[in-house]
Structures are given as structure tokens and as C-alpha cells.
Amino acid sequence: EQIDVLLAAAEAAQVQAKAAPNEESGMPLIEQARGHLRRAQQLHPHDSRVYREVALLEINMKQPEKAIAGLRQGAAALK
């Protein structure tokens, strides 16, 4: 799977989640976005865009600790 496709799929799921009528109905889409990003990390662990997108997703979800953890994981993978 190409990295650009996975990143675009994650972004599309996030856009759809924002358009959902409420947070609860958008959560399955957020989990879908997280799944695309996990797959991107598995297949492309040395692509910094993946970790940036994980952090942005978690910041948007008001999960700063998850955002920081994602960035730390990226820093370790990119050494």
C-alpha cells in the first residue's frame, strides 16, 4: 500500500468525522483514521509524515498525551 493513499484515507475519515452530527457518531470514523495511520506506520516506519498526522489527529481529538507519544515514537523510528 502506498503511503500517500493511506494518509489520504486517514484524512478523509477525519473530514467525515468532523461532518458527523455528533461526536459519538464520528468516533468510528476516527478509529478508521487511526487504523489507516497504524497501517502506514507498519509499512512506512521511516516516513515522518505518518507521525505528524498521528499527532495532528490526537491533538484534534484533545488527546495531547497520545500526540506526544506518537511524536516520540516517530523520533525513535527516524533515528
Short mmCIF file of N, CA and C in Angstrom, two decimals:
data_model
loop_
_atom_site.label_atom_id
_atom_site.label_comp_id
_atom_site.label_asym_id
_atom_site.label_seq_id
_atom_site.Cartn_x
_atom_site.Cartn_y
_atom_site.Cartn_z
N GLU A 1 0.84 -1.18 0.00
CA GLU A 1 0.00 0.00 0.00
C GLU A 1 0.88 1.24 0.00
N GLN A 2 0.49 2.20 -0.79
CA GLN A 2 1.28 3.42 -0.89
C GLN A 2 0.97 4.36 0.27
N ILE A 3 2.00 5.01 0.73
CA ILE A 3 1.87 5.92 1.87
C ILE A 3 0.88 7.04 1.60
N ASP A 4 0.93 7.60 0.40
CA ASP A 4 0.02 8.71 0.08
C ASP A 4 -1.44 8.29 0.15
N VAL A 5 -1.73 7.08 -0.26
CA VAL A 5 -3.10 6.57 -0.23
C VAL A 5 -3.56 6.40 1.23
N LEU A 6 -2.70 5.85 2.06
CA LEU A 6 -3.06 5.66 3.47
C LEU A 6 -3.25 6.99 4.18
N LEU A 7 -2.39 7.95 3.90
CA LEU A 7 -2.53 9.26 4.53
C LEU A 7 -3.81 9.96 4.06
N ALA A 8 -4.11 9.84 2.77
CA ALA A 8 -5.32 10.45 2.24
C ALA A 8 -6.57 9.79 2.82
N ALA A 9 -6.54 8.49 2.99
CA ALA A 9 -7.68 7.78 3.57
C ALA A 9 -7.89 8.21 5.03
N ALA A 10 -6.80 8.38 5.75
CA ALA A 10 -6.90 8.83 7.14
C ALA A 10 -7.49 10.24 7.20
N GLU A 11 -7.03 11.10 6.31
CA GLU A 11 -7.54 12.47 6.28
C GLU A 11 -9.02 12.49 5.90
N ALA A 12 -9.41 11.69 4.92
CA ALA A 12 -10.80 11.64 4.50
C ALA A 12 -11.71 11.17 5.64
N ALA A 13 -11.26 10.18 6.39
CA ALA A 13 -12.05 9.69 7.53
C ALA A 13 -12.20 10.78 8.59
N GLN A 14 -11.15 11.57 8.81
CA GLN A 14 -11.23 12.65 9.78
C GLN A 14 -12.20 13.74 9.33
N VAL A 15 -12.19 14.06 8.05
CA VAL A 15 -13.10 15.08 7.50
C VAL A 15 -14.54 14.60 7.66
N GLN A 16 -14.78 13.34 7.37
CA GLN A 16 -16.12 12.78 7.52
C GLN A 16 -16.55 12.80 8.99
N ALA A 17 -15.62 12.51 9.88
CA ALA A 17 -15.94 12.52 11.31
C ALA A 17 -16.33 13.92 11.77
N LYS A 18 -15.64 14.93 11.26
CA LYS A 18 -15.97 16.32 11.63
C LYS A 18 -17.36 16.70 11.13
N ALA A 19 -17.77 16.11 10.02
CA ALA A 19 -19.08 16.42 9.44
C ALA A 19 -20.20 15.62 10.11
N ALA A 20 -19.85 14.67 10.95
CA ALA A 20 -20.86 13.85 11.62
C ALA A 20 -21.72 14.73 12.53
N PRO A 21 -22.97 14.35 12.71
CA PRO A 21 -23.87 15.18 13.52
C PRO A 21 -23.47 15.33 14.98
N ASN A 22 -22.73 14.35 15.50
CA ASN A 22 -22.25 14.45 16.88
C ASN A 22 -20.98 13.64 17.03
N GLU A 23 -20.30 13.86 18.14
CA GLU A 23 -19.01 13.22 18.36
C GLU A 23 -19.12 11.70 18.39
N GLU A 24 -20.18 11.20 19.00
CA GLU A 24 -20.35 9.75 19.11
C GLU A 24 -20.46 9.09 17.74
N SER A 25 -21.19 9.69 16.84
CA SER A 25 -21.34 9.08 15.52
C SER A 25 -20.08 9.23 14.67
N GLY A 26 -19.21 10.17 15.03
CA GLY A 26 -17.96 10.34 14.30
C GLY A 26 -16.83 9.46 14.79
N MET A 27 -16.98 8.86 15.98
CA MET A 27 -15.89 8.07 16.55
C MET A 27 -15.49 6.85 15.70
N PRO A 28 -16.42 6.14 15.10
CA PRO A 28 -15.96 5.03 14.24
C PRO A 28 -15.08 5.52 13.09
N LEU A 29 -15.34 6.70 12.60
CA LEU A 29 -14.50 7.26 11.52
C LEU A 29 -13.12 7.64 12.05
N ILE A 30 -13.08 8.15 13.27
CA ILE A 30 -11.78 8.48 13.88
C ILE A 30 -10.97 7.19 14.08
N GLU A 31 -11.64 6.13 14.52
CA GLU A 31 -10.94 4.85 14.68
C GLU A 31 -10.47 4.32 13.33
N GLN A 32 -11.25 4.55 12.29
CA GLN A 32 -10.83 4.17 10.95
C GLN A 32 -9.58 4.95 10.54
N ALA A 33 -9.56 6.25 10.83
CA ALA A 33 -8.38 7.07 10.53
C ALA A 33 -7.17 6.56 11.29
N ARG A 34 -7.35 6.24 12.56
CA ARG A 34 -6.24 5.69 13.35
C ARG A 34 -5.74 4.38 12.74
N GLY A 35 -6.66 3.56 12.26
CA GLY A 35 -6.27 2.31 11.63
C GLY A 35 -5.42 2.52 10.38
N HIS A 36 -5.82 3.50 9.56
CA HIS A 36 -5.03 3.81 8.37
C HIS A 36 -3.63 4.28 8.76
N LEU A 37 -3.55 5.08 9.82
CA LEU A 37 -2.25 5.59 10.25
C LEU A 37 -1.39 4.48 10.87
N ARG A 38 -2.02 3.56 11.60
CA ARG A 38 -1.26 2.42 12.13
C ARG A 38 -0.69 1.59 10.99
N ARG A 39 -1.51 1.37 9.97
CA ARG A 39 -1.04 0.60 8.81
C ARG A 39 0.11 1.34 8.13
N ALA A 40 -0.01 2.65 8.02
CA ALA A 40 1.07 3.44 7.41
C ALA A 40 2.35 3.32 8.24
N GLN A 41 2.23 3.31 9.56
CA GLN A 41 3.41 3.16 10.42
C GLN A 41 4.05 1.80 10.22
N GLN A 42 3.23 0.76 10.07
CA GLN A 42 3.76 -0.59 9.88
C GLN A 42 4.52 -0.70 8.56
N LEU A 43 3.94 -0.13 7.51
CA LEU A 43 4.53 -0.28 6.18
C LEU A 43 5.62 0.74 5.87
N HIS A 44 5.54 1.91 6.51
CA HIS A 44 6.46 3.00 6.20
C HIS A 44 6.96 3.65 7.50
N PRO A 45 7.66 2.90 8.33
CA PRO A 45 8.05 3.42 9.65
C PRO A 45 9.05 4.57 9.60
N HIS A 46 9.66 4.81 8.45
CA HIS A 46 10.66 5.88 8.36
C HIS A 46 10.14 7.11 7.63
N ASP A 47 8.84 7.20 7.48
CA ASP A 47 8.24 8.37 6.82
C ASP A 47 7.68 9.29 7.91
N SER A 48 8.28 10.44 8.06
CA SER A 48 7.91 11.36 9.14
C SER A 48 6.48 11.86 9.04
N ARG A 49 5.91 11.86 7.84
CA ARG A 49 4.54 12.35 7.67
C ARG A 49 3.54 11.55 8.49
N VAL A 50 3.81 10.27 8.65
CA VAL A 50 2.90 9.42 9.40
C VAL A 50 2.79 9.91 10.85
N TYR A 51 3.91 10.18 11.45
CA TYR A 51 3.93 10.58 12.85
C TYR A 51 3.34 11.98 13.04
N ARG A 52 3.57 12.84 12.07
CA ARG A 52 2.95 14.18 12.11
C ARG A 52 1.43 14.04 12.07
N GLU A 53 0.94 13.18 11.19
CA GLU A 53 -0.51 13.01 11.06
C GLU A 53 -1.12 12.37 12.30
N VAL A 54 -0.42 11.43 12.90
CA VAL A 54 -0.89 10.84 14.16
C VAL A 54 -1.02 11.93 15.21
N ALA A 55 0.00 12.76 15.33
CA ALA A 55 -0.01 13.83 16.33
C ALA A 55 -1.15 14.82 16.07
N LEU A 56 -1.34 15.20 14.82
CA LEU A 56 -2.42 16.14 14.49
C LEU A 56 -3.79 15.55 14.81
N LEU A 57 -3.97 14.29 14.48
CA LEU A 57 -5.24 13.62 14.79
C LEU A 57 -5.50 13.65 16.29
N GLU A 58 -4.50 13.28 17.06
CA GLU A 58 -4.70 13.22 18.51
C GLU A 58 -4.88 14.60 19.13
N ILE A 59 -4.21 15.60 18.59
CA ILE A 59 -4.43 16.96 19.08
C ILE A 59 -5.87 17.39 18.79
N ASN A 60 -6.34 17.09 17.58
CA ASN A 60 -7.73 17.43 17.23
C ASN A 60 -8.73 16.69 18.11
N MET A 61 -8.35 15.53 18.60
CA MET A 61 -9.22 14.75 19.48
C MET A 61 -9.01 15.12 20.95
N LYS A 62 -8.24 16.16 21.18
CA LYS A 62 -7.95 16.64 22.54
C LYS A 62 -7.28 15.54 23.38
N GLN A 63 -6.32 14.86 22.75
CA GLN A 63 -5.55 13.80 23.40
C GLN A 63 -4.06 14.15 23.29
N PRO A 64 -3.62 15.21 23.97
CA PRO A 64 -2.23 15.64 23.82
C PRO A 64 -1.21 14.59 24.22
N GLU A 65 -1.55 13.76 25.21
CA GLU A 65 -0.59 12.73 25.63
C GLU A 65 -0.38 11.69 24.52
N LYS A 66 -1.44 11.38 23.79
CA LYS A 66 -1.30 10.46 22.65
C LYS A 66 -0.52 11.12 21.52
N ALA A 67 -0.72 12.42 21.35
CA ALA A 67 0.03 13.15 20.31
C ALA A 67 1.52 13.12 20.62
N ILE A 68 1.87 13.38 21.87
CA ILE A 68 3.28 13.37 22.28
C ILE A 68 3.86 11.97 22.13
N ALA A 69 3.11 10.96 22.52
CA ALA A 69 3.58 9.58 22.39
C ALA A 69 3.84 9.24 20.93
N GLY A 70 2.97 9.69 20.05
CA GLY A 70 3.16 9.44 18.62
C GLY A 70 4.40 10.12 18.08
N LEU A 71 4.65 11.35 18.53
CA LEU A 71 5.85 12.06 18.10
C LEU A 71 7.12 11.41 18.63
N ARG A 72 7.05 10.94 19.85
CA ARG A 72 8.22 10.24 20.43
C ARG A 72 8.49 8.94 19.68
N GLN A 73 7.44 8.24 19.33
CA GLN A 73 7.60 7.01 18.55
C GLN A 73 8.25 7.34 17.21
N GLY A 74 7.81 8.42 16.59
CA GLY A 74 8.40 8.84 15.33
C GLY A 74 9.86 9.20 15.47
N ALA A 75 10.18 9.93 16.53
CA ALA A 75 11.58 10.33 16.74
C ALA A 75 12.47 9.10 16.89
N ALA A 76 11.96 8.09 17.59
CA ALA A 76 12.74 6.87 17.77
C ALA A 76 12.89 6.11 16.45
N ALA A 77 11.84 6.08 15.66
CA ALA A 77 11.88 5.36 14.38
C ALA A 77 12.77 6.04 13.36
N LEU A 78 12.89 7.36 13.47
CA LEU A 78 13.64 8.12 12.48
C LEU A 78 15.10 8.31 12.83
N LYS A 79 15.55 7.79 13.97
CA LYS A 79 16.97 7.92 14.36
C LYS A 79 17.86 7.18 13.41
#
